[in-house]
Coordinates of C-alpha atoms and ligand atoms in Angstrom, one line a residue:
Chain A
X26 CA -25.8 -14.2 21.5
X27 CA -23.8 -13.0 19.3
X28 CA -21.5 -16.1 17.6
X29 CA -18.3 -14.4 16.5
X30 CA -17.7 -13.1 20.5
X31 CA -14.8 -14.2 21.7
X32 CA -13.1 -13.1 24.7
X33 CA -9.2 -13.0 24.8
X34 CA -6.8 -11.2 27.5
X35 CA -7.7 -7.8 28.4
X36 CA -9.5 -8.7 24.5
X37 CA -14.1 -8.7 23.5
X38 CA -13.3 -9.3 20.7
X39 CA -17.1 -8.8 18.6
X40 CA -16.0 -10.8 15.9
X41 CA -12.3 -12.3 15.5
X42 CA -11.1 -10.6 12.7
X43 CA -7.8 -7.6 12.8
X44 CA -6.3 -6.3 11.0
X45 CA -2.4 -7.4 11.5
X46 CA 0.3 -4.8 12.5
X47 CA 2.2 -2.5 9.7
X48 CA -0.7 -3.1 6.7
X49 CA -3.5 -0.9 8.0
X50 CA -1.3 1.8 9.2
X51 CA -2.8 3.9 12.3
X52 CA -6.7 3.0 10.8
X53 CA -7.0 6.6 9.2
X54 CA -7.0 5.7 5.2
X55 CA -9.0 2.6 6.5
X56 CA -11.4 5.0 8.2
X57 CA -12.5 6.8 4.8
X58 CA -14.0 3.7 3.3
X59 CA -15.7 1.7 5.7
X60 CA -16.5 2.0 10.0
X61 CA -13.8 0.7 11.6
X62 CA -16.3 -0.3 15.1
X63 CA -16.8 -3.1 12.5
X64 CA -13.9 -4.8 13.1
X65 CA -12.6 -6.8 16.1
X66 CA -9.9 -5.6 17.0
X67 CA -7.0 -3.2 15.4
X68 CA -3.3 -4.4 15.4
X69 CA -1.7 -0.1 14.8
X70 CA 1.7 0.0 13.1
X71 CA 4.7 -0.7 15.1
X72 CA 5.5 2.3 17.6
X73 CA 9.4 3.3 18.7
X74 CA 10.5 5.4 21.9
X75 CA 11.6 7.9 18.5
X76 CA 10.5 8.3 15.1
X77 CA 11.2 6.2 12.7
X78 CA 12.1 6.3 8.7
X79 CA 12.8 3.4 7.5
X80 CA 14.5 2.0 4.9
X81 CA 15.3 3.0 1.6
X82 CA 13.1 2.1 -1.1
X83 CA 12.2 0.2 -3.2
X84 CA 10.6 -1.8 -0.3
X85 CA 8.2 -3.8 -1.9
X86 CA 8.6 -6.2 -4.7
X87 CA 6.1 -8.8 -5.7
X88 CA 6.1 -13.3 -5.2
X89 CA 4.3 -15.2 -6.3
X90 CA 1.3 -15.0 -4.3
X91 CA 3.5 -12.8 -2.0
X92 CA 4.5 -9.6 -1.6
X93 CA 8.4 -8.9 0.0
X94 CA 8.3 -6.0 2.4
X95 CA 11.6 -3.5 4.3
X96 CA 9.9 -1.1 5.1
X97 CA 12.2 -1.0 8.3
X98 CA 9.3 -0.4 11.4
X99 CA 9.0 3.6 9.2
X100 CA 6.2 5.8 12.0
X101 CA 6.4 8.8 14.1
X102 CA 7.6 8.2 17.3
X103 CA 5.4 6.9 20.7
X104 CA 4.9 10.5 22.1
X105 CA 3.2 11.3 18.5
X106 CA 1.2 8.0 18.5
X107 CA 0.0 8.8 21.9
X108 CA -0.9 12.6 21.7
X109 CA -2.4 12.1 17.8
X110 CA -2.9 8.5 16.4
X111 CA -4.5 7.2 19.3
X112 CA -6.7 9.7 20.6
X113 CA -8.6 9.9 17.1
X114 CA -8.6 6.0 17.0
X115 CA -11.3 6.4 20.2
X116 CA -14.0 7.7 18.1
X117 CA -14.2 3.9 17.0
X118 CA -15.4 1.6 19.3
X119 CA -12.9 -1.2 18.6
X120 CA -10.2 -2.5 20.7
X121 CA -6.1 -1.4 20.5
X122 CA -3.6 -3.8 20.0
X123 CA 0.0 -1.2 20.1
X124 CA 2.0 -3.1 18.1
X125 CA 5.4 -1.7 20.3
X126 CA 9.5 -2.2 18.8
X127 CA 12.7 -1.5 19.9
X128 CA 16.1 -1.9 20.0
X129 CA 17.0 -2.8 23.4
X130 CA 14.7 -4.1 25.8
X131 CA 15.1 -0.9 27.4
X132 CA 13.3 1.0 24.5
X133 CA 10.6 -1.5 24.6
X134 CA 10.2 -1.3 28.4
X135 CA 9.4 3.1 28.1
X136 CA 7.1 2.4 25.0
X137 CA 5.1 -0.3 26.7
X138 CA 4.6 1.3 29.7
X139 CA 3.8 4.3 28.0
X140 CA 1.6 3.4 25.1
X141 CA -0.4 0.5 27.5
X142 CA -1.8 3.2 29.5
X143 CA -3.6 4.7 26.6
X144 CA -7.3 4.4 27.3
X145 CA -7.9 2.4 24.3
X146 CA -4.7 0.2 24.5
X147 CA -6.3 -3.4 25.4
X148 CA -3.4 -5.1 25.4
X149 CA 0.7 -5.2 23.7
X150 CA 2.0 -7.0 21.1
X151 CA 5.9 -7.1 21.1
X152 CA 7.1 -7.5 17.6
X153 CA 10.3 -9.4 18.3
X154 CA 10.8 -10.5 15.0
X155 CA 10.8 -7.6 12.3
X156 CA 14.2 -9.0 9.5
X157 CA 14.0 -5.9 8.7
X158 CA 16.1 -3.3 11.1
X159 CA 19.5 -3.7 11.9
X160 CA 19.5 -4.3 15.5
X161 CA 16.7 -5.1 17.7
X162 CA 14.1 -6.4 16.2
X163 CA 14.1 -10.4 15.2
X164 CA 16.7 -10.5 17.4
X165 CA 14.3 -11.0 20.1
X166 CA 12.3 -12.9 19.2
X167 CA 15.6 -16.0 17.4
X168 CA 16.2 -16.8 21.0
X169 CA 14.2 -18.1 23.6
X170 CA 16.3 -16.7 26.7
X171 CA 16.7 -13.4 24.9
X172 CA 13.0 -13.7 23.9
X173 CA 11.8 -14.5 27.7
X174 CA 14.1 -11.8 29.5
X175 CA 12.4 -9.3 27.0
X176 CA 8.5 -10.2 27.9
X177 CA 9.4 -10.8 31.3
X178 CA 10.5 -6.8 31.5
X179 CA 8.2 -5.8 29.9
X180 CA 5.4 -7.9 31.6
X181 CA 6.5 -5.4 34.8
X182 CA 6.0 -2.2 33.4
X183 CA 2.7 -2.7 31.3
X184 CA -0.5 -2.0 32.8
X185 CA -2.6 -4.5 30.2
X186 CA -2.3 -7.8 29.2
X187 CA 0.8 -8.7 26.8
X188 CA 1.0 -10.4 23.4
X189 CA 4.2 -11.1 21.7
X190 CA 4.7 -11.7 18.5
X191 CA 6.4 -14.8 16.6
X192 CA 8.7 -15.1 14.2
X193 CA 8.7 -18.4 11.8
X194 CA 12.7 -17.3 11.0
X195 CA 13.6 -20.0 13.5
X196 CA 14.7 -23.7 13.9
X197 CA 12.3 -24.3 16.5
X198 CA 9.4 -22.0 17.0
X199 CA 8.1 -24.0 20.0
X200 CA 10.9 -23.7 21.9
X201 CA 10.6 -20.0 21.9
X202 CA 6.3 -20.3 21.8
X203 CA 7.0 -21.9 25.4
X204 CA 9.8 -19.1 26.6
X205 CA 7.5 -16.3 26.2
X206 CA 5.0 -18.3 28.0
X207 CA 7.3 -19.0 30.5
X208 CA 8.6 -14.9 31.0
X209 CA 4.9 -14.6 31.5
X210 CA 3.0 -13.5 28.4
X211 CA -0.1 -13.4 28.1
X212 CA -0.9 -14.6 24.6
X213 CA 0.8 -15.1 21.1
X214 CA 0.0 -13.6 17.9
X215 CA 2.3 -15.6 15.1
X216 CA 3.9 -15.8 12.2
X217 CA 5.5 -12.4 11.0
X218 CA 7.2 -12.7 8.2
X219 CA 9.7 -15.0 6.6
X220 CA 12.6 -13.7 5.3
X221 CA 13.4 -13.7 1.5
X222 CA 14.8 -12.1 -1.6
X223 CA 14.4 -11.4 -5.1
X224 CA 15.8 -10.6 -7.4
X225 CA 15.9 -8.4 -10.6
X226 CA 15.8 -9.5 -13.8
X227 CA 18.3 -7.6 -15.7
X228 CA 21.0 -6.8 -12.9
X229 CA 20.9 -10.0 -11.3
X230 CA 20.6 -7.6 -7.9
X231 CA 17.7 -7.9 -4.9
X232 CA 14.9 -5.4 -5.9
X233 CA 14.7 -4.8 -3.1
X234 CA 17.3 -2.0 -1.6
X235 CA 17.6 -3.4 1.8
X236 CA 18.5 -6.2 0.3
X237 CA 16.4 -8.7 1.9
X238 CA 12.7 -8.3 3.0
X239 CA 10.8 -10.5 4.5
X240 CA 7.8 -12.5 2.3
X241 CA 3.5 -12.4 3.2
X242 CA 0.5 -13.1 1.8
X243 CA -1.5 -16.8 0.7
X244 CA 2.3 -18.1 0.1
X245 CA 3.5 -18.3 3.4
X246 CA -0.2 -19.3 4.9
X247 CA 0.9 -23.2 4.7
X248 CA 3.6 -22.4 7.6
X249 CA 2.4 -20.3 9.6
X250 CA -1.1 -23.5 10.0
X251 CA 1.8 -25.8 10.7
X252 CA 3.3 -23.7 12.6
X253 CA 0.1 -22.5 15.2
X254 CA -0.4 -26.0 14.6
X255 CA 2.4 -27.2 16.1
X256 CA 2.6 -24.5 19.3
X257 CA -1.4 -25.1 20.1
X258 CA -0.4 -28.2 21.5
X259 CA 2.3 -26.8 23.2
X260 CA 1.8 -23.7 25.2
X261 CA -1.7 -23.1 27.5
X262 CA -1.8 -18.8 26.6
X263 CA -4.2 -17.8 23.9
X264 CA -2.8 -17.9 19.5
X265 CA -3.7 -14.5 17.2
X266 CA -2.9 -16.1 14.1
X267 CA -1.8 -14.9 11.4
X268 CA -0.6 -15.9 7.8
X269 CA -1.8 -15.6 4.1
X270 CA -5.3 -14.8 5.2
X271 CA -7.4 -13.9 1.6
X272 CA -11.4 -14.9 3.2
X273 CA -13.6 -16.6 6.0
X274 CA -12.1 -20.5 4.6
X275 CA -9.2 -19.2 5.5
X276 CA -10.2 -18.3 8.9
X277 CA -11.4 -20.9 9.8
X278 CA -8.2 -23.4 9.5
X279 CA -6.1 -21.2 11.7
X280 CA -8.6 -21.3 13.7
X281 CA -8.8 -25.1 13.7
X282 CA -5.2 -25.5 14.3
X283 CA -6.1 -23.2 17.4
X284 CA -5.6 -19.6 17.6
X285 CA -8.6 -17.7 19.0
X286 CA -7.9 -15.6 16.6
X287 CA -6.6 -14.0 13.7
X288 CA -4.8 -11.3 11.7
X289 CA -5.4 -10.0 7.7
X290 CA -2.0 -7.9 6.8
X291 CA -1.7 -8.2 3.0
X292 CA -5.0 -8.3 1.7
X293 CA -6.1 -5.0 2.4
X294 CA -4.3 -3.5 0.3
X295 CA -5.5 -6.1 -2.8
X296 CA -8.9 -6.6 -1.3
X297 CA -9.6 -2.5 1.4
X298 CA -12.9 -4.2 2.3
X299 CA -11.6 -7.8 2.6
X300 CA -12.0 -6.9 6.7
X301 CA -15.5 -6.6 6.8
X302 CA -16.4 -8.6 3.8
X303 CA -14.4 -11.7 6.1
X304 CA -16.8 -10.7 9.5
X305 CA -20.3 -10.7 6.8
X306 CA -19.2 -14.3 5.6
X307 CA -17.9 -15.8 8.7
X308 CA -22.2 -16.1 9.7
X309 CA -23.0 -18.2 6.8
X310 CA -19.7 -20.5 7.7
X311 CA -21.0 -21.3 11.0
X312 CA -24.0 -22.3 9.0
X313 CA -22.1 -25.2 6.7
X314 CA -20.1 -25.9 9.4
X315 CA -23.3 -26.6 11.2
X316 CA -21.7 -24.8 14.6
X317 CA -23.7 -22.4 17.1
X318 CA -20.7 -19.9 17.6
X319 CA -17.1 -19.1 15.9
X320 CA -14.8 -20.3 19.3
X321 CA -16.3 -23.6 18.3
X322 CA -14.2 -24.6 16.3
X323 CA -11.2 -23.5 17.9
X324 CA -8.5 -25.9 17.9
X325 CA -11.0 -28.9 16.4
X326 CA -7.6 -31.1 14.6
X327 CA -6.5 -31.3 17.9
X328 CA -9.8 -33.2 18.8
Chain B
X13 CA -14.0 9.8 -2.5
X14 CA -12.1 6.6 -2.7
X15 CA -14.9 3.7 -4.5
X16 CA -13.8 0.2 -5.0
X17 CA -15.8 -1.3 -8.5
X18 CA -15.9 -3.7 -11.2
X19 CA -15.4 -1.6 -13.9
X20 CA -16.5 -3.0 -17.5
X21 CA -14.7 -2.7 -20.3
X22 CA -15.6 -0.3 -23.1
X23 CA -12.3 -1.0 -25.7
X24 CA -8.8 -1.7 -26.1
X25 CA -6.4 -0.6 -28.8
X26 CA -2.9 -1.5 -28.8
X27 CA -1.8 2.4 -30.2
X28 CA 2.3 2.0 -29.9
X29 CA 4.8 -0.8 -29.4
X30 CA 3.1 -2.7 -26.3
X31 CA 0.9 0.6 -25.2
X32 CA -2.3 0.1 -24.9
X33 CA -6.2 2.2 -23.9
X34 CA -8.0 0.9 -22.5
X35 CA -11.8 2.6 -22.0
X36 CA -13.4 1.7 -18.6
X37 CA -17.4 2.7 -17.6
X38 CA -19.0 2.7 -14.6
X39 CA -20.5 5.0 -11.5
X40 CA -16.9 5.5 -10.3
X41 CA -15.8 7.5 -12.9
X42 CA -17.8 10.0 -12.1
X43 CA -15.8 10.5 -8.8
X44 CA -13.0 11.1 -10.9
X45 CA -12.3 15.2 -11.6
X46 CA -8.2 16.2 -11.1
X47 CA -5.7 15.4 -13.6
X48 CA -2.8 13.1 -12.4
X49 CA -4.5 11.2 -9.8
X50 CA -4.4 7.3 -11.0
X51 CA -6.1 3.9 -10.1
X52 CA -4.9 0.8 -9.0
X53 CA -6.3 -1.9 -10.3
X54 CA -6.5 -5.6 -9.8
X55 CA -6.2 -7.3 -12.7
X56 CA -7.4 -11.1 -11.7
X57 CA -9.7 -12.4 -8.8
X58 CA -7.1 -14.9 -8.4
X59 CA -3.7 -14.8 -6.4
X60 CA -1.7 -15.2 -9.0
X61 CA -0.8 -11.9 -9.4
X62 CA -1.3 -10.7 -6.1
X63 CA -1.3 -6.8 -5.8
X64 CA -3.3 -4.3 -7.5
X65 CA -1.1 -2.1 -9.9
X66 CA -1.3 1.7 -10.1
X67 CA -1.5 3.1 -13.4
X68 CA -2.9 6.9 -14.4
X69 CA -6.5 8.4 -15.2
X70 CA -5.9 9.4 -18.9
X71 CA -8.9 11.1 -20.2
X72 CA -12.0 11.8 -17.7
X73 CA -15.1 11.7 -19.7
X74 CA -17.8 12.3 -17.2
X75 CA -20.7 12.9 -19.7
X76 CA -20.3 8.4 -21.1
X77 CA -18.8 7.7 -17.1
X78 CA -16.1 6.5 -19.2
X79 CA -12.4 7.1 -18.5
X80 CA -9.4 6.0 -20.2
X81 CA -6.2 4.8 -19.7
X82 CA -3.0 4.1 -21.0
X83 CA -0.5 1.7 -20.2
X84 CA 3.0 -0.6 -21.5
X85 CA 2.0 -4.4 -21.2
X86 CA 5.9 -4.9 -20.0
X87 CA 4.6 -6.9 -17.3
X88 CA 2.9 -10.1 -15.9
X89 CA -0.3 -7.9 -14.7
X90 CA -0.2 -5.3 -17.8
X91 CA -0.4 -8.4 -20.0
X92 CA -2.6 -10.0 -18.4
X93 CA -5.1 -7.2 -17.8
X94 CA -4.1 -6.2 -22.7
X95 CA -6.0 -9.7 -22.9
X96 CA -9.1 -7.9 -21.4
X97 CA -11.7 -7.5 -23.8
X98 CA -14.4 -5.7 -24.1
X99 CA -17.6 -7.1 -21.3
X100 CA -14.7 -7.9 -19.6
X101 CA -15.0 -7.0 -15.9
X102 CA -12.0 -5.2 -14.5
X103 CA -11.4 -4.4 -10.3
X104 CA -10.9 -0.7 -10.1
X105 CA -10.0 0.6 -6.6
X106 CA -9.5 5.3 -6.7
X107 CA -10.2 7.2 -7.9
X108 CA -6.4 7.5 -5.9
X109 CA -3.8 10.3 -4.2
X110 CA -3.6 14.4 -5.9
X111 CA -3.5 15.2 -9.3
X112 CA -2.2 18.0 -11.1
X113 CA -3.5 21.7 -9.7
X114 CA -4.9 23.0 -12.5
X115 CA -5.9 25.8 -10.5
X116 CA -2.2 26.7 -10.4
X117 CA -2.1 28.3 -14.2
X118 CA -4.8 31.6 -14.6
X119 CA -6.9 32.1 -17.7
X120 CA -4.9 33.4 -20.7
X121 CA -1.1 32.0 -19.2
X122 CA 1.1 29.4 -20.7
X123 CA 1.9 25.9 -19.4
X124 CA 4.2 24.0 -20.4
X125 CA 3.9 20.3 -20.1
X126 CA 7.1 18.5 -19.9
X127 CA 6.2 14.5 -20.7
X128 CA 8.1 11.3 -21.0
X129 CA 7.2 7.3 -21.7
X130 CA 5.1 6.0 -20.5
X131 CA 4.6 9.4 -17.9
X132 CA 2.7 11.3 -20.9
X133 CA -0.7 9.8 -20.4
X134 CA -1.9 11.8 -17.0
X135 CA -0.7 14.9 -19.2
X136 CA -3.6 14.1 -21.5
X137 CA -6.2 15.1 -18.9
X138 CA -4.6 17.9 -17.9
X139 CA -4.1 19.7 -21.2
X140 CA -7.9 19.2 -21.7
X141 CA -9.0 21.0 -18.4
X142 CA -6.0 23.9 -19.0
X143 CA -7.6 24.3 -22.5
X144 CA -11.4 23.7 -21.2
X145 CA -10.3 26.9 -18.6
X146 CA -8.5 29.1 -21.4
X147 CA -4.8 27.9 -20.6
X148 CA -2.7 28.2 -23.7
X149 CA -0.9 24.3 -23.7
X150 CA 2.6 23.5 -25.3
X151 CA 3.3 19.7 -24.9
X152 CA 7.2 18.7 -24.8
X153 CA 7.6 14.6 -25.3
X154 CA 9.9 12.6 -25.0
X155 CA 9.6 8.6 -26.5
X156 CA 12.0 5.7 -26.9
X157 CA 11.9 5.7 -30.3
X158 CA 10.0 5.9 -33.5
X159 CA 7.3 2.7 -32.7
X160 CA 6.9 4.0 -28.6
X161 CA 4.7 7.6 -30.0
X162 CA 1.9 8.2 -29.5
X163 CA -1.6 10.3 -28.9
X164 CA 0.6 13.3 -30.5
X165 CA -3.2 14.0 -32.7
X166 CA -4.5 14.2 -30.1
X167 CA -2.2 16.7 -28.0
X168 CA -1.7 18.4 -31.2
X169 CA -5.2 19.2 -31.7
X170 CA -5.3 20.6 -27.8
X171 CA -1.8 23.1 -28.8
X172 CA 1.7 23.4 -30.2
X173 CA 3.0 19.6 -30.0
X174 CA 7.2 18.9 -29.9
X175 CA 8.2 15.1 -30.2
X176 CA 11.7 13.7 -29.1
X177 CA 13.0 10.5 -29.2
X178 CA 15.8 8.7 -27.6
X179 CA 17.0 6.8 -31.2
X180 CA 16.2 10.3 -32.9
X181 CA 13.4 8.0 -35.9
X182 CA 11.2 10.2 -35.0
X183 CA 11.0 14.4 -34.0
X184 CA 14.0 15.3 -32.9
X185 CA 16.6 13.3 -31.4
X186 CA 17.7 13.3 -27.7
X187 CA 15.7 14.4 -24.6
X188 CA 12.8 16.5 -24.2
X189 CA 16.4 19.0 -22.0
X190 CA 18.1 18.2 -25.5
X191 CA 15.0 19.8 -27.3
X192 CA 13.7 22.4 -24.3
X193 CA 16.6 24.3 -24.4
X194 CA 16.3 25.0 -28.7
X195 CA 12.8 25.9 -28.1
X196 CA 12.9 28.2 -24.8
X197 CA 9.6 28.2 -24.4
X198 CA 8.8 31.2 -23.0
X199 CA 5.8 30.2 -20.6
X200 CA 4.0 31.1 -16.3
X201 CA 3.5 27.3 -15.0
X202 CA 5.1 24.0 -15.8
X203 CA 3.7 21.0 -15.5
X204 CA 6.0 17.5 -15.1
X205 CA 5.2 13.5 -15.3
X206 CA 8.4 11.2 -16.7
X207 CA 11.9 9.5 -15.1
X208 CA 13.4 10.9 -12.4
X209 CA 16.4 12.4 -14.5
X210 CA 13.9 14.4 -16.1
X211 CA 12.3 15.9 -13.3
X212 CA 15.6 17.1 -12.0
X213 CA 17.0 17.9 -15.4
X214 CA 13.2 20.0 -15.4
X215 CA 13.6 21.2 -11.9
X216 CA 17.3 22.4 -12.7
X217 CA 16.3 24.3 -16.0
X218 CA 13.3 26.3 -14.9
X219 CA 14.5 27.4 -11.6
X220 CA 12.5 30.3 -11.2
X221 CA 8.9 28.5 -12.8
X222 CA 6.1 27.6 -10.5
X223 CA 6.2 23.7 -11.5
X224 CA 4.4 21.0 -10.8
X225 CA 6.2 17.0 -10.4
X226 CA 4.1 13.4 -10.2
X227 CA 6.3 10.7 -9.7
X228 CA 6.7 6.8 -9.5
X229 CA 7.3 4.2 -6.8
X230 CA 6.6 0.8 -6.3
X231 CA 3.1 0.4 -4.0
X232 CA 1.3 -1.8 -1.6
X233 CA -1.9 -0.6 -0.8
X234 CA -1.8 2.4 -3.0
X235 CA -4.2 4.5 -0.5
X236 CA -1.2 5.9 2.5
X237 CA -0.9 2.5 5.0
X238 CA 1.9 0.8 4.1
X239 CA 4.4 2.8 3.7
X240 CA 6.2 1.7 1.5
X241 CA 6.1 3.6 -1.4
X242 CA 7.5 7.0 0.2
X243 CA 10.2 9.8 -0.9
X244 CA 12.7 11.8 0.8
X245 CA 11.5 16.5 1.9
X246 CA 13.3 18.4 0.6
X247 CA 13.4 20.0 4.0
X248 CA 16.4 18.5 6.0
X249 CA 15.5 19.6 9.7
X250 CA 11.9 17.7 9.5
X251 CA 14.1 14.9 7.8
X252 CA 10.5 13.3 6.5
X253 CA 9.4 11.3 4.3
X254 CA 5.7 11.6 2.1
X255 CA 3.8 8.9 0.9
X256 CA 3.5 9.7 -3.3
X257 CA 0.0 7.2 -3.3
X258 CA -1.7 9.7 -0.8
X259 CA 0.6 12.6 -0.2
X260 CA 1.8 12.2 -4.0
X261 CA 2.0 11.4 -7.1
X262 CA 1.9 15.0 -7.9
X263 CA 3.7 17.7 -5.8
X264 CA 5.2 21.0 -6.1
X265 CA 8.6 21.4 -7.7
X266 CA 10.9 21.6 -4.5
X267 CA 9.2 19.2 -2.2
X268 CA 10.4 16.4 -2.4
X269 CA 14.6 15.4 -2.9
X270 CA 15.9 14.5 -6.1
Ligands
FMN4 C1 4.2 -3.8 4.8 C2 4.1 -5.1 6.2 C3 4.4 -4.4 6.6 C4 4.5 -4.5 8.5 N1 4.9 -4.1 9.7 C5 4.3 -4.4 10.7 C6 4.8 -4.7 11.9 O1 5.0 -2.5 11.6 N2 4.7 -4.4 13.2 C7 4.8 -6.6 12.9 O2 4.5 -6.8 13.9 N3 4.3 -6.9 12.0 C8 4.2 -6.1 11.0 N4 3.8 -6.4 9.4 C9 3.6 -8.5 9.5 C10 1.9 -8.8 9.7 O3 1.9 -7.9 10.7 C11 2.1 -10.2 9.4 O4 2.7 -10.7 10.8 C12 2.5 -10.8 7.8 O5 2.9 -9.6 6.9 C13 1.4 -11.9 7.5 O6 0.5 -11.9 7.8 P1 0.3 -11.5 5.4 O7 0.2 -12.6 4.7 O8 -2.1 -11.2 6.2 O9 0.8 -10.4 5.3 C14 4.2 -6.0 8.4 C15 4.0 -6.1 7.2 C16 3.7 -5.9 6.1 C17 3.6 -6.5 4.3

């Protein structure tokens, strides 16, 4: 028996550890460091219909126990991802979760329809929460009706289960979670980054060229934990949790409040081996908690 | 190959105002070949400061498995690094990026090495390797003032060395380009690392020369996965971005839009 295995719509995960979208490219860089087949799944960089050049630099700034980024969804576009990135990833025994972004509903639908036909794409992650683009992204994720409508439109064309990635930049995240569940989402991933700003001490102006950026890293973990805690009690579909995970204890916190698996983002920049290291640590953590299998921990905060 | 290693501090020395020379020992040194590559350093195990710091490799001593880097202790991260004592461990990821191509200059030819401020260090290993293969090197190094000048002696041992300071407190006054205009050196290939305006001026001053420039930008991962440290190419059609950490940091002249 594999104690770390987790079953989710469309996904059989060897373990619940997934590199987060935008923090792992399309896997090529990390494949030079370790065997990607070790991972539970991979969330690839947001893919849009056309090539996106992203925002001007500086695009990142460090903050207290975190960082701001405004990459702006730079990616090579759907055709390139279908032709090169996804086939390249087929050499690994790892399911791919394709992060889908767009400017309007039609873009999301077009990308979802096509990318969900790739043999190794086992699920979609609808990015309705990117804070760093002028149109699209977060505007879909901050209004319940829009979020629900987009989910339904994508569900209609997708060949694989659809997870919706929620933005924490809302007054009531439970309302959005319920809306995407009603729209037919198979799962929820949360949280994307929190909109923030850091100033240059000399000029008093924002460091990031875009002005604002998305805050990630350990600093946001308590917010992610609280939001998953709340959402878990109000929706039935599974949650993949993320926000500030750096070690196995963090993973257990996310599972405890009700996530079924987790994604690790910023921590990959601090320690490129963080995902395999956490995977190796988990069995011992289960022993310490006198827990047979990892799924026993899911939602224990609520029991 | 990129490796991660807790390397041991051999020596830590302040060599100019705010400038430190750190010598580390470990296996990872054996992966270092090309001058102009960098290492990504985690200065502490805590979550604060969180991200790694990219610092270029200044000299490689494979025989003793040691390498040196020079850095300015300006920010929080580098201040912590400057407090490391011999015997302490530092988490190093590297070597990263593509450095200066030594093979682009033939034995018997002359290379012009132009550095500005904290862009000077990677030129030292470059000069050592060029000289080792019989290339004649000329060094033109710019600093803010006399207090910031470092490695003049080391470079002088390898070739003609000219120092420029912005305030004129040492060497000649002005920018490296002012001195180059006076010197009008004869050379075959130029290599440079330093502030953007300097790189730009060099490209303009030597429109017909073969040259290689090293760039800087705020980095995230350092290995090409996060798309933070991009720069624009001159190729208007492709409208492409290049990643400084993994496509660079050294690019042939004319590739990056300046
Ligand atoms: C540099 C960077 C790029 C990101 N790009 C994306 C993206 O393309 N799509 C997306 O849905 N989330 C993106 N994110 C958000 C992460 O996937 C994740 O939700 C967030 O960073 C919180 O997790 P962490 O604290 O572990 O990084 C990005 C985050 C960072 C730091």
